Short mmCIF file of C-alpha atoms in Angstrom, two decimals:
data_model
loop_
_atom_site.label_atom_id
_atom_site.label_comp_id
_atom_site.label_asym_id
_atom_site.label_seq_id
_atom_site.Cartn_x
_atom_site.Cartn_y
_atom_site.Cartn_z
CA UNK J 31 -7.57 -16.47 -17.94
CA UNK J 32 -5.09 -19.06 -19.15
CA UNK J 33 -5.39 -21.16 -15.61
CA UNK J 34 -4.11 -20.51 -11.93
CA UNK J 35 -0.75 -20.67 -10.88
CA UNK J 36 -0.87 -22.47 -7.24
CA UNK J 37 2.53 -22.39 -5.29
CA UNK J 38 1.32 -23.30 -1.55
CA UNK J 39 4.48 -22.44 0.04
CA UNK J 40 4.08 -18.71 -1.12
CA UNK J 41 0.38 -19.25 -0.25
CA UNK J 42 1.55 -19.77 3.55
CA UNK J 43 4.44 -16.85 2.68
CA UNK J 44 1.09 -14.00 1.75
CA UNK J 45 -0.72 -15.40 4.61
CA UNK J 46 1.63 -15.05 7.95
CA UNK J 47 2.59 -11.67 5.65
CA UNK J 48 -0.61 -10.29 5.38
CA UNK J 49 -1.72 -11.02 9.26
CA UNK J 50 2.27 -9.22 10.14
CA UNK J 51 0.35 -6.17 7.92
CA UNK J 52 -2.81 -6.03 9.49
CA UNK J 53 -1.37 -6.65 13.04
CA UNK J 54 0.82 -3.58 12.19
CA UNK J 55 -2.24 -1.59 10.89
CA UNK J 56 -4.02 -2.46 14.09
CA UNK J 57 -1.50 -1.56 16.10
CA UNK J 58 -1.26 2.20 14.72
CA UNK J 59 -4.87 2.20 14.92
CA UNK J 60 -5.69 0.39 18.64
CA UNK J 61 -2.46 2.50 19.70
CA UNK J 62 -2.22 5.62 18.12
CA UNK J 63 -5.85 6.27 17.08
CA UNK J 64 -4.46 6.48 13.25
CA UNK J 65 -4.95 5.00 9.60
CA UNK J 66 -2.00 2.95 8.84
CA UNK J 67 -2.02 3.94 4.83
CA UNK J 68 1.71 4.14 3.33
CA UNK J 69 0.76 6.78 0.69
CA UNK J 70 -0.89 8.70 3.08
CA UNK J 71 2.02 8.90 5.45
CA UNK J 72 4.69 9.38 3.34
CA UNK J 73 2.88 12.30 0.79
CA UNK J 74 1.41 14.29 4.51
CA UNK J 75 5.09 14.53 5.17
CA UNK J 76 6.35 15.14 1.92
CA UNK J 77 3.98 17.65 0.64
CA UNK J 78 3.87 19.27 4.26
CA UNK J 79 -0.15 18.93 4.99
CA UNK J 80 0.13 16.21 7.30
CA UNK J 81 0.75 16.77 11.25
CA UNK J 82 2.83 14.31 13.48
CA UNK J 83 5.63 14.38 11.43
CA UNK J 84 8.36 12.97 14.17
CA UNK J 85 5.44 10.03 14.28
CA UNK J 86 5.29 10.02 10.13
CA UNK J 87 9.23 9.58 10.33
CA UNK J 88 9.44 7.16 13.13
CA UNK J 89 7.03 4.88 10.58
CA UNK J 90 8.70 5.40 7.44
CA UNK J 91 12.69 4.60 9.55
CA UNK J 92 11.16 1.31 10.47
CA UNK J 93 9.25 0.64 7.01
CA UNK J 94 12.32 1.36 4.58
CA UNK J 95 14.82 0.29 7.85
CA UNK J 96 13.42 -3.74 8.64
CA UNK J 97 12.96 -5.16 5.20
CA UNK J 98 17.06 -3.89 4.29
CA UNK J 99 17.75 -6.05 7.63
CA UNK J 100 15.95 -8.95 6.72
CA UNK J 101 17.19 -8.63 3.36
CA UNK J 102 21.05 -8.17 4.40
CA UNK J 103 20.56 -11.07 7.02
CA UNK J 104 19.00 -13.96 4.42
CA UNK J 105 20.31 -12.50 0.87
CA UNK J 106 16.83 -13.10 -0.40
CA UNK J 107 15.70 -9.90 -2.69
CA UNK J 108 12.59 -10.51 -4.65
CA UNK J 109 11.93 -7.24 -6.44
CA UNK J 110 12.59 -7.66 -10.21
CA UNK J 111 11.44 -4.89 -11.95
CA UNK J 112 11.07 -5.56 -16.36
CA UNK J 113 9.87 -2.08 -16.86
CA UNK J 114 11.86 0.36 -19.07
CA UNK J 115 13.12 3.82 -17.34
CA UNK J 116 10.25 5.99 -19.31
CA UNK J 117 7.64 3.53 -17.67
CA UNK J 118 8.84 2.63 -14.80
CA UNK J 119 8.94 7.02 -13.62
CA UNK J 120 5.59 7.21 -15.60
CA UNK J 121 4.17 4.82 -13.20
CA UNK J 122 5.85 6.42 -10.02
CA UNK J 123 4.02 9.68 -11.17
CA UNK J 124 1.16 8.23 -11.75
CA UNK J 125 1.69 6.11 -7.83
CA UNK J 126 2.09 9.37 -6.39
CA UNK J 127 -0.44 11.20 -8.11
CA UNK J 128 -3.43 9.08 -8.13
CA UNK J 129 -2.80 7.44 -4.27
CA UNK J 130 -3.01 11.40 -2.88
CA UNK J 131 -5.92 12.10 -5.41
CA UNK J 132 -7.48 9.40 -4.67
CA UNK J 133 -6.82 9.40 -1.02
CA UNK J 134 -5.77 6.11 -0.37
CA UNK J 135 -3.64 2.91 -1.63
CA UNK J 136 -3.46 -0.66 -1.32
CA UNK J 137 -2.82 -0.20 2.43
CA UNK J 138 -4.96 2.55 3.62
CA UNK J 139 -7.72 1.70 0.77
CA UNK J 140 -7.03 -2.10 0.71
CA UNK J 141 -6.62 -3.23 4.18
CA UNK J 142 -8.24 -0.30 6.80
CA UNK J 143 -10.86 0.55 4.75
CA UNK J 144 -11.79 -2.25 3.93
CA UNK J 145 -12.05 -4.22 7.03
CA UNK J 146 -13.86 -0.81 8.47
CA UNK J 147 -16.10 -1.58 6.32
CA UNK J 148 -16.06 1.55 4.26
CA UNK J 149 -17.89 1.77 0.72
CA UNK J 150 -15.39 4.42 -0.31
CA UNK J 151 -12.19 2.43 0.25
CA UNK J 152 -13.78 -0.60 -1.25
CA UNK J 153 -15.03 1.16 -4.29
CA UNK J 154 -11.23 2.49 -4.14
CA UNK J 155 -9.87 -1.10 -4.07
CA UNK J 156 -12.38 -2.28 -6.70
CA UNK J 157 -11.01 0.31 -8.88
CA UNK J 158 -7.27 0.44 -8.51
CA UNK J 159 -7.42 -3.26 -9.00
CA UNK J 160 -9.70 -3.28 -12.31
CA UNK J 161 -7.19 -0.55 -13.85
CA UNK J 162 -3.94 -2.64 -12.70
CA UNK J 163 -5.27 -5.47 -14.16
CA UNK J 164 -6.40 -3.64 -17.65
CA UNK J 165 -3.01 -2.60 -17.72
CA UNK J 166 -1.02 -5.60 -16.81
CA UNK J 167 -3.30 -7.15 -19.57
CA UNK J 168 -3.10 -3.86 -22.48
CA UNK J 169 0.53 -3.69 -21.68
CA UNK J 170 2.27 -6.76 -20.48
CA UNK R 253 5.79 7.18 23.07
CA UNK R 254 3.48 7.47 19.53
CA UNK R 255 7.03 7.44 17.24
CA UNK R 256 8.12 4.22 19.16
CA UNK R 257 4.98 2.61 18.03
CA UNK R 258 5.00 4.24 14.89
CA UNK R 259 8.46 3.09 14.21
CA UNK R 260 7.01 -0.79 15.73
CA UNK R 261 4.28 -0.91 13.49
CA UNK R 262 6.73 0.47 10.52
CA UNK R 263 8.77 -2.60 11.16
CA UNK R 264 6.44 -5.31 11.09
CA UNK R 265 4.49 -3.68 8.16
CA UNK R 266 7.50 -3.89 6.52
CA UNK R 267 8.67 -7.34 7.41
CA UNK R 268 4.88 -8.47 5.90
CA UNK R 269 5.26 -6.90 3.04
CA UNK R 270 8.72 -8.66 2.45
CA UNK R 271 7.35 -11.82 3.68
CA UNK R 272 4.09 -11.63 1.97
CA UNK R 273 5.79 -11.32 -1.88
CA UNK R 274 4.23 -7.99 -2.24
CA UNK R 275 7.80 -6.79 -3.01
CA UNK R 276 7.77 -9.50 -5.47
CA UNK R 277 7.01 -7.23 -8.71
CA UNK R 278 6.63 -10.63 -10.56
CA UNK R 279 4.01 -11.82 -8.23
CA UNK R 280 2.21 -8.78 -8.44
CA UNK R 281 1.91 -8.74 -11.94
CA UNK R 282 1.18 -12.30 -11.94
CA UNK R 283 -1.52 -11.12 -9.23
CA UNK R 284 -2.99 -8.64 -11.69
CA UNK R 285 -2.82 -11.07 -14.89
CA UNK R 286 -6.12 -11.97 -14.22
CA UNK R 287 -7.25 -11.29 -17.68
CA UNK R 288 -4.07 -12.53 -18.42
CA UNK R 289 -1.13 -12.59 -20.61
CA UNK R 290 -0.92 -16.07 -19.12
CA UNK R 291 -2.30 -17.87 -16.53
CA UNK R 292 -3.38 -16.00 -12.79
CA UNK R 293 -1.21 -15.90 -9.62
CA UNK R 294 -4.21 -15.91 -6.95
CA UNK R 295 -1.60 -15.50 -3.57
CA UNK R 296 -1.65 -12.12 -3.27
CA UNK R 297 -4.91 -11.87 -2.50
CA UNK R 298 -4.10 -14.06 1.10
CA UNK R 299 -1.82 -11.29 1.67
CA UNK R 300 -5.08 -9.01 1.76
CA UNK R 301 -7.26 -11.31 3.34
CA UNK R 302 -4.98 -12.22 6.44
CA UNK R 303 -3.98 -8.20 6.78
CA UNK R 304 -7.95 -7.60 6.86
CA UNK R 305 -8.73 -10.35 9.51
CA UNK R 306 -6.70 -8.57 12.08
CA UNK R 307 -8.34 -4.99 11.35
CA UNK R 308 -11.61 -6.44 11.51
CA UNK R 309 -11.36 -7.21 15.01
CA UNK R 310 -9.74 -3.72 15.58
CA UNK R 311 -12.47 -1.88 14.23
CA UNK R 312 -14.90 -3.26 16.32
CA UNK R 313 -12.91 -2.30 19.26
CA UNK R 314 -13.48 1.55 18.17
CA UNK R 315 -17.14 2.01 19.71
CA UNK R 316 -16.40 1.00 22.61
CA UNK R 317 -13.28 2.70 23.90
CA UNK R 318 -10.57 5.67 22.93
CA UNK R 319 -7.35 4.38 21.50
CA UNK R 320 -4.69 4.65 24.12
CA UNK R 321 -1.90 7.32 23.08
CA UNK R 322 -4.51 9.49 21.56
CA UNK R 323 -8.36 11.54 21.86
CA UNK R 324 -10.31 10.12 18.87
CA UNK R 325 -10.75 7.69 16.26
CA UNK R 326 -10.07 8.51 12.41
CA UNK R 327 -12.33 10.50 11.24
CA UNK R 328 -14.74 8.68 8.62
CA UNK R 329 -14.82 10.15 5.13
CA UNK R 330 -17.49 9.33 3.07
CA UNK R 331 -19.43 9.23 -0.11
CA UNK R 332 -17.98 8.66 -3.55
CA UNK R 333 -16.69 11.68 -5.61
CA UNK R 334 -14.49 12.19 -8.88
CA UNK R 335 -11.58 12.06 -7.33
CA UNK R 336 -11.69 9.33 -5.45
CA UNK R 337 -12.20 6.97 -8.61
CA UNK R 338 -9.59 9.32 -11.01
CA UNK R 339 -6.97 8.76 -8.32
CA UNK R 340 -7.16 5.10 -8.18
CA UNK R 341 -7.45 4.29 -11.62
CA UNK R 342 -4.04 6.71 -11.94
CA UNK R 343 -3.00 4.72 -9.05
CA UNK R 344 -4.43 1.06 -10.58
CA UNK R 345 -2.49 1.60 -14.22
CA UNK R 346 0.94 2.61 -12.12
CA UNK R 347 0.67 -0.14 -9.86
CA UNK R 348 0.17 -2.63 -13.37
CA UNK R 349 3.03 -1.24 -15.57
CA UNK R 350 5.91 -2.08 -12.57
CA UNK R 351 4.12 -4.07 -10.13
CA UNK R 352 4.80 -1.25 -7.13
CA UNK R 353 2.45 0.67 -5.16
CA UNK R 354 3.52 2.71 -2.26
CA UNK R 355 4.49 0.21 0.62
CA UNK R 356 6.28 -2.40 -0.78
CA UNK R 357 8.42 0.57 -2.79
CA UNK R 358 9.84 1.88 0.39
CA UNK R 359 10.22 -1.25 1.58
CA UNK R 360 12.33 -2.06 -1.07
CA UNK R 361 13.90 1.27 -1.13
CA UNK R 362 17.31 0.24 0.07
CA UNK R 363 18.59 -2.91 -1.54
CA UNK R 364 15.84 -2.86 -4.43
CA UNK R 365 18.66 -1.47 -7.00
CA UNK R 366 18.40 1.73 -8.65
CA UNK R 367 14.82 1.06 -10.55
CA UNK R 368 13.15 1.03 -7.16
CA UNK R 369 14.73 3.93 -6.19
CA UNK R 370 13.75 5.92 -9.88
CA UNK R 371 10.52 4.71 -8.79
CA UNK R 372 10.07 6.20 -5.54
CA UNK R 373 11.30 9.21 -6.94
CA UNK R 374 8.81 9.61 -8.90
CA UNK R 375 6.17 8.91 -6.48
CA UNK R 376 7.57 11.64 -4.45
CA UNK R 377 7.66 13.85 -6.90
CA UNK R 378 3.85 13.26 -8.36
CA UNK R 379 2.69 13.73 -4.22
CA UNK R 380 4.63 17.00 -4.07
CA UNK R 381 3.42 18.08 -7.31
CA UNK R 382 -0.53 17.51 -6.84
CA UNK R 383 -1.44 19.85 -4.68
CA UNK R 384 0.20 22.25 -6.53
CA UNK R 385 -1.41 21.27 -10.26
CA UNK R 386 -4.49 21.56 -7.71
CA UNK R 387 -3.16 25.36 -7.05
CA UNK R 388 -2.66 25.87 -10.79
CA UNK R 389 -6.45 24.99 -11.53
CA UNK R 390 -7.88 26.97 -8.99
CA UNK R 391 -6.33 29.92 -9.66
#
């Protein structure tokens, strides 16, 4: 490690972020008895295993719907990909791939599992993070 | 009455993610440098910390009561398997070479440019596809 980058505004930013996130993954859970896991929503409805699928859409419209909103209504955009066309739809392959494999992303994985305490999810997490940093550090 | 809160809980998953800089792609690789190139970018590990507080509570609600619009709880799945670890370390060397993993890509999905799109694409398409390489090896 060549030291830590601290920016406390952003700090503040992944905080009130990350409670929005897990008051939204408590919410599908408290409410609707489900696991709020993006990968597993969106791949039950596109490879047609999952159920609910009015429910599945309803999530996804306000998911992909909001942040446009926001974005239109303060200009702000922060996604700014450097990743070539081969390796940027090598990754999304391997996204969609290994989340369904593996049951589980940095949502379901990360945040439910996690906090349910679950020795699956976390050895999930452990792992997904270990290979995305071994590859942000092999191929950066 | 479940879409509404579906479509609530959509919303304000995807306002964190915006908030929190996990559609950053910068900040996520910055997140992941931890063995560097260069030095770490520790904040997106607050994101996960103040999205677990919240759950914890939830979960402990669980024993005690049904949720309200439906019968049961999630099932629990457990023990560690092959897959399981295969899948995320797919999932882990994806999620390093853009700095994407599923939610903040479809957050992103309409004003993140054309790369963002390609991206989700992709993801789509390797969800659609497993179950059938799965087919292809059982048969």
């Amino acid at each position: 490690m060549e030291g830590i980058i601290w920016d406390l505004p952003a700090v503040v930013r992944a905080l009130v972020g990350g409670l929005m996130i897990g008051g939204a993954a408590a919410l599908m859970l408290l409410v609707n008895g489900r696991v709020m896991g993006a990968s597993g929503i969106l791949g039950g409805l596109v490879d047609g295993t999952g159920d609910a699928r009015t429910e599945r859409l309803a999530f996804l419209a306000g998911l992909i719907g909001v942040p446009l909103l926001i974005v239109l209504a303060t200009g702000d955009r922060p996604t700014n990909i450097v990743a070539g066309w081969p390796t940027l739809l090598i990754a999304g392959l391997l996204v969609g791939i290994g989340t369904r494999l593996g049951a589980g992303c940095t949502s379901g994985h990360g945040v439910c599992g996690i906090s349910r305490l679950s020795p699956r999810s976390l050895a999930a997490t452990v792992t997904f993070i270990a290979a995305g940093v071994l590859t942000v550090r092999v191929f950066a | 009455m479940r879409p509404l809160v579906a479509a609530a809980a959509g919303a304000l998953f995807g306002g964190g993610l915006l908030v929190s800089g996990m559609t950053d792609t910068a900040r996520v690789r910055g997140f992941l440098a931890l063995l560097g190139p260069g030095p770490w970018d520790p904040t997106l590990a607050f994101v996960m910390g103040g999205a677990i507080l919240p759950m914890l509570f939830a979960w402990r609600v669980t024993p005690r009561r049904a949720p309200v619009l439906a019968q049961s709880w999630p099932e629990r799945v457990t023990g560690l398997d092959g897959p399981l670890i295969a899948g995320s370390v797919l999932f882990g060397i994806g999620w390093g070479l853009v700095g994407l993993c599923p939610g903040p890509a479809l957050a992103s999905l309409l004003w993140g440019g054309p790369k963002v799109a390609g991206f989700a694409a992709a993801m789509v398409l390797g969800m659609v596809a497993l179950p059938r390489l799965r087919a292809l090896r059982a048969a």
